[in-house]
PDB file of C-alpha atoms in Angstrom:
ATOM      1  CA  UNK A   1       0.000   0.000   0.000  1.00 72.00           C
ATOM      2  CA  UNK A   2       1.240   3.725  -0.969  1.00 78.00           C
ATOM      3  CA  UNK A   3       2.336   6.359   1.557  1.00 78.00           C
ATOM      4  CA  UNK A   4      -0.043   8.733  -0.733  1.00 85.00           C
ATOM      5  CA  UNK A   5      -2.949   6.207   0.065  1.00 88.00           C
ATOM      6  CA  UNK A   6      -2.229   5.118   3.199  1.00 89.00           C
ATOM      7  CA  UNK A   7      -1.850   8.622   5.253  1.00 90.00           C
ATOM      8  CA  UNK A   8      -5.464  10.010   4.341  1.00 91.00           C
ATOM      9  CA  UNK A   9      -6.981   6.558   5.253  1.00 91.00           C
ATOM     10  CA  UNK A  10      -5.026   7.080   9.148  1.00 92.00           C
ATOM     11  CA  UNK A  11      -6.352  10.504   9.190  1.00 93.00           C
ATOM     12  CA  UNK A  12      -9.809   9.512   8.525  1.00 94.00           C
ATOM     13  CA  UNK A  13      -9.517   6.615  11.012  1.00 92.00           C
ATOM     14  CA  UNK A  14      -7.825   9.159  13.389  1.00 93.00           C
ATOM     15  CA  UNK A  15     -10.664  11.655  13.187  1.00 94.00           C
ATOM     16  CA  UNK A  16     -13.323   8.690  13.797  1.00 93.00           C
ATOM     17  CA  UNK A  17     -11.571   7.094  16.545  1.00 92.00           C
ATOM     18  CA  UNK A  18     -11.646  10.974  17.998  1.00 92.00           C
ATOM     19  CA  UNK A  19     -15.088  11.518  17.077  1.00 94.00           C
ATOM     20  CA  UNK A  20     -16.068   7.874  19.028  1.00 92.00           C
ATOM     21  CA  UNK A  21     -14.432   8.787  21.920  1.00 90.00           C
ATOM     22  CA  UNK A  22     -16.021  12.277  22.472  1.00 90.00           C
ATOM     23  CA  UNK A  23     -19.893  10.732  21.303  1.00 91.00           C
ATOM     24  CA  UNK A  24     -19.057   7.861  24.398  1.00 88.00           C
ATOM     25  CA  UNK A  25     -18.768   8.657  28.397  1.00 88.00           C
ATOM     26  CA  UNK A  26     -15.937   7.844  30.142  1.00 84.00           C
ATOM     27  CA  UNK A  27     -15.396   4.236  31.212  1.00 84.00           C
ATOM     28  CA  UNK A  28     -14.495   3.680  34.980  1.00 84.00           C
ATOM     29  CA  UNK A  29     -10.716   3.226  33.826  1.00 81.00           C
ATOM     30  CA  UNK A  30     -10.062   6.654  32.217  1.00 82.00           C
ATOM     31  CA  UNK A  31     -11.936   8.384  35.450  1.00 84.00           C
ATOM     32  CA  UNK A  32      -9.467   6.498  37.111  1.00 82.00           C
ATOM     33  CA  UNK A  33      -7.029   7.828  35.393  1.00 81.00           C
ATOM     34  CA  UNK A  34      -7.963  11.144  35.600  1.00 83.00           C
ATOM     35  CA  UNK A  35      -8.159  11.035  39.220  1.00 82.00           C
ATOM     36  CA  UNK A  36      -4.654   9.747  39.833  1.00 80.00           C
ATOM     37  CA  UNK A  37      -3.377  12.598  37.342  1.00 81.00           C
ATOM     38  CA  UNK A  38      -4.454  15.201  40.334  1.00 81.00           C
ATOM     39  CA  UNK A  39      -2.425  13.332  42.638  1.00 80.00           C
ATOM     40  CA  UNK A  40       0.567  12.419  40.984  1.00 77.00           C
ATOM     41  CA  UNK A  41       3.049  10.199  42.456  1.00 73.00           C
ATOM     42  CA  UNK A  42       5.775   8.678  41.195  1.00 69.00           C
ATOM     43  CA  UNK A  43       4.460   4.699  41.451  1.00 65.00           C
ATOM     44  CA  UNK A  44       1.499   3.035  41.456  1.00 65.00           C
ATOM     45  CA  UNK A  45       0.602  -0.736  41.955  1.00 63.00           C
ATOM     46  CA  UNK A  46      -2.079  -1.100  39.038  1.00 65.00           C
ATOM     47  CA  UNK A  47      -0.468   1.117  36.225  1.00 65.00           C
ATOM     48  CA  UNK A  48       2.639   2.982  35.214  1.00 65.00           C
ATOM     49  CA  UNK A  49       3.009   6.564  36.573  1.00 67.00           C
ATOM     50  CA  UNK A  50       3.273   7.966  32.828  1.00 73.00           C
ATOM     51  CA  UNK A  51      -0.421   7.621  32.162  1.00 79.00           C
ATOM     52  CA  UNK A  52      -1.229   9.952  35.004  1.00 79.00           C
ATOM     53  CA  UNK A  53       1.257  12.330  34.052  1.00 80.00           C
ATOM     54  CA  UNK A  54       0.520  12.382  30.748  1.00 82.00           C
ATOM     55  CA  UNK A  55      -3.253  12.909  31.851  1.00 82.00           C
ATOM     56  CA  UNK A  56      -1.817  15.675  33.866  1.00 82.00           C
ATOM     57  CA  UNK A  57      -0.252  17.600  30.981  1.00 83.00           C
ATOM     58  CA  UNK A  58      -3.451  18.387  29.383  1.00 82.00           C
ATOM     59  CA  UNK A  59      -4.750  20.215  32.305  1.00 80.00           C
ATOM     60  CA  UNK A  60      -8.608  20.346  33.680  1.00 81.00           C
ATOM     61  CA  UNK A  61      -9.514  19.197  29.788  1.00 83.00           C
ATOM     62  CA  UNK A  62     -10.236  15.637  30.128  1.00 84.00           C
ATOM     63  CA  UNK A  63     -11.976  15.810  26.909  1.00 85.00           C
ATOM     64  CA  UNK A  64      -8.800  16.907  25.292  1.00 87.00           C
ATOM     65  CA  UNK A  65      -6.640  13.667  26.916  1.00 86.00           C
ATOM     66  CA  UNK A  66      -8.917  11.428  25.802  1.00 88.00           C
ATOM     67  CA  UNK A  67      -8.988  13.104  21.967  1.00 90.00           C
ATOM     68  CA  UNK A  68      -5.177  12.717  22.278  1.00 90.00           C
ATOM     69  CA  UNK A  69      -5.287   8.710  22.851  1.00 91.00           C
ATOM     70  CA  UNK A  70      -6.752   8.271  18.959  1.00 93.00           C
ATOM     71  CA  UNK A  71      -3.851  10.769  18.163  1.00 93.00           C
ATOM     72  CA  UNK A  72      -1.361   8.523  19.813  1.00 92.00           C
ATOM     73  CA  UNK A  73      -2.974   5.583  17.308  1.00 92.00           C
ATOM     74  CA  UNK A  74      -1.925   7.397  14.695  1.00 94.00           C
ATOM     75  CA  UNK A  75       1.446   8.242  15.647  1.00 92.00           C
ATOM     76  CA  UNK A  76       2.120   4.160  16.386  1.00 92.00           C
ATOM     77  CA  UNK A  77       0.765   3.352  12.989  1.00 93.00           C
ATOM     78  CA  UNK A  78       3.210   6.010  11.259  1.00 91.00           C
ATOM     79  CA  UNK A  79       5.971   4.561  13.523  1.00 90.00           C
ATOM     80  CA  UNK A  80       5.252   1.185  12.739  1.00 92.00           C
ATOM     81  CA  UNK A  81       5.238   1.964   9.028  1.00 93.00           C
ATOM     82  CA  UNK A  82       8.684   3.821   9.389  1.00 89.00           C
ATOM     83  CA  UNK A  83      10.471   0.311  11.424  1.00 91.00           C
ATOM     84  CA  UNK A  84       8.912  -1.675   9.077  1.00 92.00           C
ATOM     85  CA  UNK A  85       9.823   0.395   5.957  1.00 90.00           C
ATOM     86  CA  UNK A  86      13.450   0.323   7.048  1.00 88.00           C
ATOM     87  CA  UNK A  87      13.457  -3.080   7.287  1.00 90.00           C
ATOM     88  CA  UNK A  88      11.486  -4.282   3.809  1.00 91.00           C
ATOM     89  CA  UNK A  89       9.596  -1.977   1.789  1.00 91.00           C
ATOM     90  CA  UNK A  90       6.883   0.368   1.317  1.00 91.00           C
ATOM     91  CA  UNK A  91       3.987  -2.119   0.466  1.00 91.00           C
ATOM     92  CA  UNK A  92       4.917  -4.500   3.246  1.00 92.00           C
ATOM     93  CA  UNK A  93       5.013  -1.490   5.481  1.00 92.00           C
ATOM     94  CA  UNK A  94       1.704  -0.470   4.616  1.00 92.00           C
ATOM     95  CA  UNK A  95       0.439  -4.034   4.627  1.00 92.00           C
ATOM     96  CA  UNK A  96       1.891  -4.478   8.507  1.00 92.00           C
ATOM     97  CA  UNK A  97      -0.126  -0.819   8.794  1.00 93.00           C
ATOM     98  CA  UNK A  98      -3.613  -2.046   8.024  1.00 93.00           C
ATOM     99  CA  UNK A  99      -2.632  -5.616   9.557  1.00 93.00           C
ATOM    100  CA  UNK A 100      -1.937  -3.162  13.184  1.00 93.00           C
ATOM    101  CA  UNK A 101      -5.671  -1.273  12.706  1.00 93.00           C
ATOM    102  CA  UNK A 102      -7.262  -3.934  12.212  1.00 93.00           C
ATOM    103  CA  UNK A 103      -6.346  -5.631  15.279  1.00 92.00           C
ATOM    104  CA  UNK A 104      -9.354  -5.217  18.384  1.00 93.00           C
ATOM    105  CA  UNK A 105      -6.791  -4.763  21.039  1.00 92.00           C
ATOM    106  CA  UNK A 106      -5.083  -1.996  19.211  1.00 92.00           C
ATOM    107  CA  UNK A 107      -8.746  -0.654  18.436  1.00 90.00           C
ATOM    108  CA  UNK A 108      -9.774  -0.659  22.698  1.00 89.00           C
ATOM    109  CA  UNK A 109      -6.245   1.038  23.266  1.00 89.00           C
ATOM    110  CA  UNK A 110      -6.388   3.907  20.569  1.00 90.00           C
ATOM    111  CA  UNK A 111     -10.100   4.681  21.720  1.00 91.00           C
ATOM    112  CA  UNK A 112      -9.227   4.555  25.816  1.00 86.00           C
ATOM    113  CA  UNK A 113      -7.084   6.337  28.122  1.00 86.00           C
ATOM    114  CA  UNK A 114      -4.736   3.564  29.572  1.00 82.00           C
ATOM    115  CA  UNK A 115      -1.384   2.728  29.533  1.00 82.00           C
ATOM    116  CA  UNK A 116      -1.250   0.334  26.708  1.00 83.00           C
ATOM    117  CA  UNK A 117      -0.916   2.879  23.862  1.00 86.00           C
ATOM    118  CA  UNK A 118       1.825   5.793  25.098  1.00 84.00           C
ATOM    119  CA  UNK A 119       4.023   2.409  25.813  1.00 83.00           C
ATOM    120  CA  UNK A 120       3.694   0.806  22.477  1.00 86.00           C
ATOM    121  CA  UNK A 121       4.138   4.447  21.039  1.00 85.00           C
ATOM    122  CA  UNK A 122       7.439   4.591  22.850  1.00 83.00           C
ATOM    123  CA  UNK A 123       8.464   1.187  21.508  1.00 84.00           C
ATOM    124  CA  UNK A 124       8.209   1.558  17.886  1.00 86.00           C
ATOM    125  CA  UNK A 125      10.025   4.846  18.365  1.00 83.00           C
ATOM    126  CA  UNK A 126      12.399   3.275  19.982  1.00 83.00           C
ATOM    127  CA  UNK A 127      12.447   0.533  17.097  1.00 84.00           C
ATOM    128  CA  UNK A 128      12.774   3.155  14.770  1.00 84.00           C
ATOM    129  CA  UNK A 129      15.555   5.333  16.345  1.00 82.00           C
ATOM    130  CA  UNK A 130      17.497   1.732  16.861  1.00 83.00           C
ATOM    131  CA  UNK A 131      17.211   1.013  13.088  1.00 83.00           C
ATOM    132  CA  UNK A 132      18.350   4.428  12.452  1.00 83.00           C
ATOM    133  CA  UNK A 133      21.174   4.152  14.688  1.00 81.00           C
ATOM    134  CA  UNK A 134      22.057   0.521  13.052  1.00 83.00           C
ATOM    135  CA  UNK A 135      22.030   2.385   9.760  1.00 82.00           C
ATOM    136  CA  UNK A 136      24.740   5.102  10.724  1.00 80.00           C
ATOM    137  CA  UNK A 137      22.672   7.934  11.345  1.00 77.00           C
ATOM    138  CA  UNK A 138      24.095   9.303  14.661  1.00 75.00           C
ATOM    139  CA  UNK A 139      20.931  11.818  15.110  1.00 76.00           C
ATOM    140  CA  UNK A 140      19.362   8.820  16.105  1.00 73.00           C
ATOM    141  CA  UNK A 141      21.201   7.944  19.426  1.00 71.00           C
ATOM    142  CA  UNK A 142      19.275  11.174  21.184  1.00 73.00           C
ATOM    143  CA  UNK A 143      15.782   9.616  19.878  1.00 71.00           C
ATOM    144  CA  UNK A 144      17.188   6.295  21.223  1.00 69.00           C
ATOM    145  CA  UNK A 145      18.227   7.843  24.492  1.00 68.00           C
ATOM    146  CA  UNK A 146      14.919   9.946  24.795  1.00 67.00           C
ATOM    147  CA  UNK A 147      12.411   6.651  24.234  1.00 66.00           C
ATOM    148  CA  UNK A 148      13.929   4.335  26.977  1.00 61.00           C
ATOM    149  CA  UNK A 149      13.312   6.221  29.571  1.00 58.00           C
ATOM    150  CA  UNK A 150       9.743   6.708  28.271  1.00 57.00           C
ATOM    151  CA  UNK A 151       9.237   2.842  28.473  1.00 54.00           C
ATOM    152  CA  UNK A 152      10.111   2.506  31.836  1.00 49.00           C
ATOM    153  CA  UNK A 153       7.533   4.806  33.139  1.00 50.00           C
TER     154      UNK A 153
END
């Protein structure tokens, strides 16, 4: 599948993931959430502390976090493309794209506010940045360096 294809169909699945989330109310885990994110603390036994803070960085607009989640989708998919691009080529890439949509987990974590989807975010940067650095490119060591410690929030 073509990047010139394959970028307008994310957008469109971007804006109706968004548009999902703000025609739903919020489930018992975001409120969660969003209650831990005004009292932040650095650990907490159910769920990394990164979810909260990242809850936290959008202020007293909830509706806004939860708008970002669908926004974090996208940026995974275009991550996953780039890894997978780097590895084999453009239609395989966009193949493993729609392959990653399509799956129901990914769907549940790209439509709620949870911990699943800044983490896997952080991952395929961290994928990508490695490749990069593989490659040569020595820009890529501070995106390497940046996404670890993102993980192991």
């Amino acid at each position: 599948m073509k990047p010139k294809l394959l970028i307008p169909l994310l957008l469109l699945l971007t804006a109706f993931r968004a548009a999902w989330v703000l025609s739903h109310e919020v489930s018992p885990s975001e409120a969660y959430y969003w209650m831990c994110s005004h009292r932040l603390a650095a650990g907490y036994f159910d769920g990394p502390a990164g979810t909260a803070f990242l809850v936290r960085a959008f202020g007293e607009n909830f509706e806004l976090a939860r708008v970002f989640w669908p926004v974090l989708g996208f940026f995974c998919s275009c991550s996953a493309w780039l890894f997978v691009r780097r590895i084999y080529d453009v239609p395989t890439a966009g193949w493993c794209v729609v392959l990653l949509n399509l799956l129901p987990v990914f769907n549940l974590a790209a439509t709620g506010v949870g911990p699943l989807m800044p983490a896997l975010v952080s991952v395929l940067a961290g994928l990508v940045f490695a490749r990069a650095a593989w490659d040569g490119r020595r820009w890529a060591w501070i995106g390497l360096n940046r996404s670890i410690p993102t993980r192991c929030r």
